[in-house]
XYZ file of C-alpha atoms in Angstrom:
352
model
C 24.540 5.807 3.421
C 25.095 1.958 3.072
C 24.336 -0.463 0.607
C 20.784 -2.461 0.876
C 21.249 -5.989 1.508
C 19.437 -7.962 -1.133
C 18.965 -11.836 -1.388
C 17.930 -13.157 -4.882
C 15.494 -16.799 -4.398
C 14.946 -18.661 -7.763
C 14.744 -22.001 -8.551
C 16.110 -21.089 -12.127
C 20.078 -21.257 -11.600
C 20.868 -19.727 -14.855
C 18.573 -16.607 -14.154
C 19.876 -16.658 -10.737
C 23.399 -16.113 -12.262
C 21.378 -13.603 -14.763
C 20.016 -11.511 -11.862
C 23.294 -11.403 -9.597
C 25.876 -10.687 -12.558
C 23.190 -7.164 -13.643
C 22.261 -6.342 -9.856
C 25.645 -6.664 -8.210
C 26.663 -2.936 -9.873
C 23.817 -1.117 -9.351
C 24.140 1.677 -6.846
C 22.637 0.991 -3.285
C 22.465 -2.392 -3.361
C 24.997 -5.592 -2.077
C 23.986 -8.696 -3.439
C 24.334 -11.144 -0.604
C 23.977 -14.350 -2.088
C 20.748 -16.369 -4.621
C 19.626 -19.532 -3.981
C 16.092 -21.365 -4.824
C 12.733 -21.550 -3.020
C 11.810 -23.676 -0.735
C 13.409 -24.433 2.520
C 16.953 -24.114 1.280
C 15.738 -20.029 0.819
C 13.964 -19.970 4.247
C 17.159 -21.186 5.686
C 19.520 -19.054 3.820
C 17.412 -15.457 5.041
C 17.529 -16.614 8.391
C 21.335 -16.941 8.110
C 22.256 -13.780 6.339
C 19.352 -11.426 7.628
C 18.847 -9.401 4.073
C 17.305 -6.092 4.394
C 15.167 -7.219 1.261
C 14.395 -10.492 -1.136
C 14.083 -10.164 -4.762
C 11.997 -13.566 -5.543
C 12.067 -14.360 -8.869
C 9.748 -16.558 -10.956
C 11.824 -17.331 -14.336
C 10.386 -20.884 -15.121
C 7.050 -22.040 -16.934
C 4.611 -22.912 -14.221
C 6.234 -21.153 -11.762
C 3.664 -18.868 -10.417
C 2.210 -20.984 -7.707
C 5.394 -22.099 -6.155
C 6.715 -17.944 -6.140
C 3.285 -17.530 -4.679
C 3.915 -20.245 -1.844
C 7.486 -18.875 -1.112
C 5.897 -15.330 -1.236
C 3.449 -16.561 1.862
C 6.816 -18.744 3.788
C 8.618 -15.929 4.364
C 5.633 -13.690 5.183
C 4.843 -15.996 7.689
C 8.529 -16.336 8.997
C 9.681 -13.024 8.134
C 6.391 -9.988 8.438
C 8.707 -7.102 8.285
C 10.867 -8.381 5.361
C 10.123 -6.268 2.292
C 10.053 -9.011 -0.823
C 9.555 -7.542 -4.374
C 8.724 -10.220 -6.908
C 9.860 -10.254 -10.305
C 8.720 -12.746 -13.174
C 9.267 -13.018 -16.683
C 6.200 -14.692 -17.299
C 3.594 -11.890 -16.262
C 3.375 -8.477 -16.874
C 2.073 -5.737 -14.933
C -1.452 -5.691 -14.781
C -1.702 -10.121 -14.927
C -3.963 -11.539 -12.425
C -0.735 -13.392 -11.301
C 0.829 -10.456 -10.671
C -2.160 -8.602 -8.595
C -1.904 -12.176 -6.840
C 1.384 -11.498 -5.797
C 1.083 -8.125 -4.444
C -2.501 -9.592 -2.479
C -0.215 -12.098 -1.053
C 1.940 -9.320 0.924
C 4.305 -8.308 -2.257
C 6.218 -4.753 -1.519
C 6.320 -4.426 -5.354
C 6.539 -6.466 -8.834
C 8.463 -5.562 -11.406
C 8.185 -7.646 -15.167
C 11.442 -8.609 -16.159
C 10.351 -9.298 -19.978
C 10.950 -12.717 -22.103
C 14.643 -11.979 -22.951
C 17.304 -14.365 -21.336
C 19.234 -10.869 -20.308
C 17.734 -8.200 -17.839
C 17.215 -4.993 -20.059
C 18.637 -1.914 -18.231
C 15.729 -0.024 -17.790
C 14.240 -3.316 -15.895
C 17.894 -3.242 -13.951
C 16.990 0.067 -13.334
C 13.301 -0.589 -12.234
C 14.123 -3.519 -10.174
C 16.969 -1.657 -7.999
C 14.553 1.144 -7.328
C 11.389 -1.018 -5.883
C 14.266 -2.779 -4.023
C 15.002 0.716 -2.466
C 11.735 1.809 -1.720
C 10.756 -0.012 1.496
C 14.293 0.441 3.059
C 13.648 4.281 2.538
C 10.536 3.981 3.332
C 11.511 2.840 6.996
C 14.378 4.648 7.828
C 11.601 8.148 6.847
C 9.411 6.382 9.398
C 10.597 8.603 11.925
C 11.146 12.096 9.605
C 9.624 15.260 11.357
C 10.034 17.261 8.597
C 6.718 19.066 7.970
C 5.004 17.903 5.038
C 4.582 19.739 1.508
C 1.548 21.683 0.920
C -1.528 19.579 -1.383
C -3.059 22.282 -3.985
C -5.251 24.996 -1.777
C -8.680 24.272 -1.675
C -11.861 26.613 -2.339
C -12.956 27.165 0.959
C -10.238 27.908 3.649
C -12.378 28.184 6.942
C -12.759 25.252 8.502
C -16.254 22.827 8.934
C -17.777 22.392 12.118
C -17.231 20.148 14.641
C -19.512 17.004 14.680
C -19.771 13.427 16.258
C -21.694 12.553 13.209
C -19.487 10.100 11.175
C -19.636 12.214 7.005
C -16.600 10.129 5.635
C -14.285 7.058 5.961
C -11.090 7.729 4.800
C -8.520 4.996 4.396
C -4.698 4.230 3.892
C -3.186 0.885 3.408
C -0.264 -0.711 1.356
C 1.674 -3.640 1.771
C -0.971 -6.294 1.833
C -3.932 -4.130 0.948
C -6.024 -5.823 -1.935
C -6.277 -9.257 0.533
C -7.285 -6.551 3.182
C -9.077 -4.316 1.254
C -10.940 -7.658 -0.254
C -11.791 -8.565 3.502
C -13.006 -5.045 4.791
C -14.791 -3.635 2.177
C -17.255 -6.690 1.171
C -18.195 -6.611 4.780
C -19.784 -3.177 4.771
C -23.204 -3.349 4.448
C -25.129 -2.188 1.666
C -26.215 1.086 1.013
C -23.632 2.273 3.782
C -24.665 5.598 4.667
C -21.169 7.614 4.189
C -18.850 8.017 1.342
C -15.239 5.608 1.572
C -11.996 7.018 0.143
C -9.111 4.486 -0.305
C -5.614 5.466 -0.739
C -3.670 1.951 -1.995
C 0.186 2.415 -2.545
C -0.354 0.190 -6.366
C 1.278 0.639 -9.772
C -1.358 2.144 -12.226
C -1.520 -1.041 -14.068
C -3.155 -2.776 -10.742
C -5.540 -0.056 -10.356
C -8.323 -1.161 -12.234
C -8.044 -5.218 -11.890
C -8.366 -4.039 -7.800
C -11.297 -2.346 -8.613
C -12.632 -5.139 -10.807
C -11.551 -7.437 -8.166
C -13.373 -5.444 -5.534
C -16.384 -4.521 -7.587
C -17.395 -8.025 -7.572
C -17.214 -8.305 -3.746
C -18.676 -5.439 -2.707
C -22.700 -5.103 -1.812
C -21.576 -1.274 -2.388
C -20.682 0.809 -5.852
C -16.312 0.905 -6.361
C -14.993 3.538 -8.277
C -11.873 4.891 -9.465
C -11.733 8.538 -8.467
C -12.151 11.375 -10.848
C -11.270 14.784 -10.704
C -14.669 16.604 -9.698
C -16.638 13.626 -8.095
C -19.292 14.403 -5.678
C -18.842 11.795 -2.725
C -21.855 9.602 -2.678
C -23.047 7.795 0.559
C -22.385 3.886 -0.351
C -19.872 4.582 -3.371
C -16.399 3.409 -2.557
C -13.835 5.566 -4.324
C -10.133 4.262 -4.938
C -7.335 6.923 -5.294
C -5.394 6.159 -9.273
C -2.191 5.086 -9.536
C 0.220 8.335 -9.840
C -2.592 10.408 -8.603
C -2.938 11.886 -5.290
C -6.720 11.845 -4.426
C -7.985 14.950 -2.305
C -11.397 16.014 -0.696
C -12.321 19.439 -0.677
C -15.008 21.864 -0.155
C -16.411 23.977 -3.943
C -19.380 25.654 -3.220
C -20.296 24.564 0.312
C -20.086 20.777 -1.135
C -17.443 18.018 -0.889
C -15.779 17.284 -4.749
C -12.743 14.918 -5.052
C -9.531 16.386 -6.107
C -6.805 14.537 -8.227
C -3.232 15.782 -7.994
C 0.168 15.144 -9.608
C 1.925 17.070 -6.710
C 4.915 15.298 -5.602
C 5.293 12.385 -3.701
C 4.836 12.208 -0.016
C 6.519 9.756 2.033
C 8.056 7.818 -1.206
C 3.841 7.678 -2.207
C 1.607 8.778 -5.114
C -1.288 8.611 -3.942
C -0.026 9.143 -0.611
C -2.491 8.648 2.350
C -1.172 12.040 4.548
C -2.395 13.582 1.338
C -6.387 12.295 1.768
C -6.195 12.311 5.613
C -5.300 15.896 5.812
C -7.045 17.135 2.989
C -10.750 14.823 4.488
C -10.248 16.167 7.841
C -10.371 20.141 6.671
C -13.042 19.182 4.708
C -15.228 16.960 7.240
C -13.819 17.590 10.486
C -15.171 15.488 12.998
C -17.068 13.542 11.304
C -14.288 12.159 9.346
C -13.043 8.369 10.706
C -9.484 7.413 9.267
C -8.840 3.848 9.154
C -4.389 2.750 8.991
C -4.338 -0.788 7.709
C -0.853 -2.878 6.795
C 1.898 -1.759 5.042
C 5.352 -0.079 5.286
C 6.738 3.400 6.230
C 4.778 5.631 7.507
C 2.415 7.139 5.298
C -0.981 8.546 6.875
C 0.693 9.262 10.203
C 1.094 13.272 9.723
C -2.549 13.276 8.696
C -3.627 11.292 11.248
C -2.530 13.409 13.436
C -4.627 16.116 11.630
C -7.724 14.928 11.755
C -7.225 14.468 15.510
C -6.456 18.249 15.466
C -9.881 18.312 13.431
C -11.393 16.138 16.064
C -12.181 13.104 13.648
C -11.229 9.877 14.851
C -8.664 7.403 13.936
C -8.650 3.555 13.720
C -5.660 1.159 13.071
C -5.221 -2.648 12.445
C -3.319 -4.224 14.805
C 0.305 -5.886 14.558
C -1.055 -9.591 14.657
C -3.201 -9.529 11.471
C -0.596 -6.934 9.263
C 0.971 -8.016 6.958
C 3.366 -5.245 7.860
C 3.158 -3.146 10.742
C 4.906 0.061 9.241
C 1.910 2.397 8.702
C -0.486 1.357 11.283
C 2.418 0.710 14.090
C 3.760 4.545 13.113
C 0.293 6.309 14.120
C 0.173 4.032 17.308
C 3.609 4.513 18.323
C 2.719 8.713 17.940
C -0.519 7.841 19.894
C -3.038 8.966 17.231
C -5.276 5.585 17.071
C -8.727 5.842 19.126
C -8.619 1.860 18.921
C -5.920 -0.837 17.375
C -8.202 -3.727 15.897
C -8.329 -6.687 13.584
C -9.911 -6.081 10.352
C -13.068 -8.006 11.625
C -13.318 -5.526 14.788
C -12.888 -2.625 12.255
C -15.272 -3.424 10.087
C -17.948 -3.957 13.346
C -16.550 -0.361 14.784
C -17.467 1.490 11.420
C -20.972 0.193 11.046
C -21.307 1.183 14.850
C -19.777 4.747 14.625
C -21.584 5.002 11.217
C -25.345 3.283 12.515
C -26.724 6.917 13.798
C -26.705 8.387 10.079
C -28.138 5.513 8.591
């Protein structure tokens, strides 16, 4: 397999040198070139055609201008994975949630020390590997691994009656999720799972970021929930999040199975695991981000005879996931986020 084709933007020549000299050994990766922001970077990716961008905020102050480049080349370049890096923000900093809202693959925290530790070398080559395997697995038939069995085997009845929304997003999903979710109405009458590809360390500022949009309860899910009509429940970082049936009742599941797809949580994990638990009733909703994750459960909840919803190319920030259960021909409908929104309150009006 070849080498991943990286660019390196920052404005800080020094760290640019930094960056290049402890990237250009690691394995799977060919640095290509590093060069600043602005239009002098623009320029350079449309020359060179990297597979990825590592943009780099190294300088006091720099967050807004990473945070303008960060939206340049999503505008120029949707399907380019970009992982930021900064040495001014760790993990869980509302600059770095910022980042990841603003169409981020990943962000890694290079620490205040004028040399890149190895264990951030080490970091930063494998979130600048992710989306590149992530693609070429779009396309994998290989069945997928068993989730932990559930209680009750036999499977629920079918039933036009929308029970669940269950939904799958990544790249771009907290300035998604932050458009979506707010517009549900309140007191929505089913139960909303969300599987988010984040770092732990984002988990709860999207919550708290969420919480105070919503007209409806957020919650990170917990291993025994009952799913409440009107509560929106986010999958943990690290965790896959299931739904199954104890007792003749739904109860949410947390697993540390392996990852599916490159993904813990992992969306095919949910889809599959909602649809034997709700059957038709169950509506899956595919919004931006890379790979493929939630197509193989998609097309299980079909089987199930729920229905599936995806956002369409125009409005993603990345058109990996949702364009992966088109292109199988899984989606009932391929809509903007607006249109999505107005489609679930529809489907959902008749339990209401």
């Amino acid at each position: 397999m070849g080498r991943t084709r990286i660019l390196i933007l920052d404005d800080n020549v020094s760290w640019r040198r930094t960056l290049t000299r402890s990237l250009e050994t690691a394995t799977g990766l060919e640095i290509l070139g590093a060069v600043g922001l602005g239009e002098l970077g623009l320029e350079k990716v449309r020359q060179i055609a990297p597979e990825a961008v590592l943009l780099s905020a190294s300088s006091p102050g720099a967050e807004r201008s990473t945070t303008n480049m960060l939206d340049s080349l999503k505008t120029h370049f949707p399907q380019l994975p970009v992982v930021v890096a900064s040495t001014l923000d760790e993990r869980g900093s509302p600059h770095a949630l910022e980042y990841l809202t603003h169409g981020a693959a990943s962000f890694v925290p290079l620490g205040a020390s004028s040399e890149l530790a190895e264990e951030r070398r080490e970091a930063l080559r494998k979130v600048l590997l992710e989306p590149i395997n992530a693609r070429k697995q779009k396309h994998d038939s290989a069945n997928p691994p068993e989730t932990s069995a559930v209680v009750e085997t036999s499977p629920p009845p079918r039933s036009k009656t929308v029970a669940a929304v269950a939904i799958g997003v990544s790249t771009g999903g907290p300035d998604v999720l932050a458009r979506l979710l707010p517009a549900l109405p309140a007191r929505f009458p089913v139960p909303v799972f969300v599987v988010q590809h984040i770092l732990p360390e984002f988990t709860r500022s999207l919550i708290e970021r969420l919480e105070k949009a919503c007209p409806n309860p957020v919650r990170e899910a917990a291993e025994g929930d009952v799913p409440a009509p009107g509560t929106i429940w986010i999958a943990p970082g690290e965790k896959h999040l299931e739904v199954v049936r104890v007792d003749g009742k739904p109860r949410l599941r947390l697993s540390s199975a392996p990852p599916e797809n490159l993904c813990r949580p992992a969306a095919d994990v949910l889809f599959r695991t909602a649809a034997r638990t709700y059957g038709g009733g169950l509506i899956a909703v595919v919004l931006t981000g890379m790979g493929s994750d939630g197509m193989r459960g998609c097309r299980e909840i079909r089987e199930h005879g729920g229905s599936v919803l995806v956002q369409d190319k125009a409005s993603s920030i990345v058109w990996g996931m949702p364009g992966a259960v088109a292109e199988a021909g899984l989606a009932d409908e391929i809509l903007p986020p607006d249109q999505i929104v107005a489609q679930l309150i529809k489907r959902t009006r008749a339990v209401s």
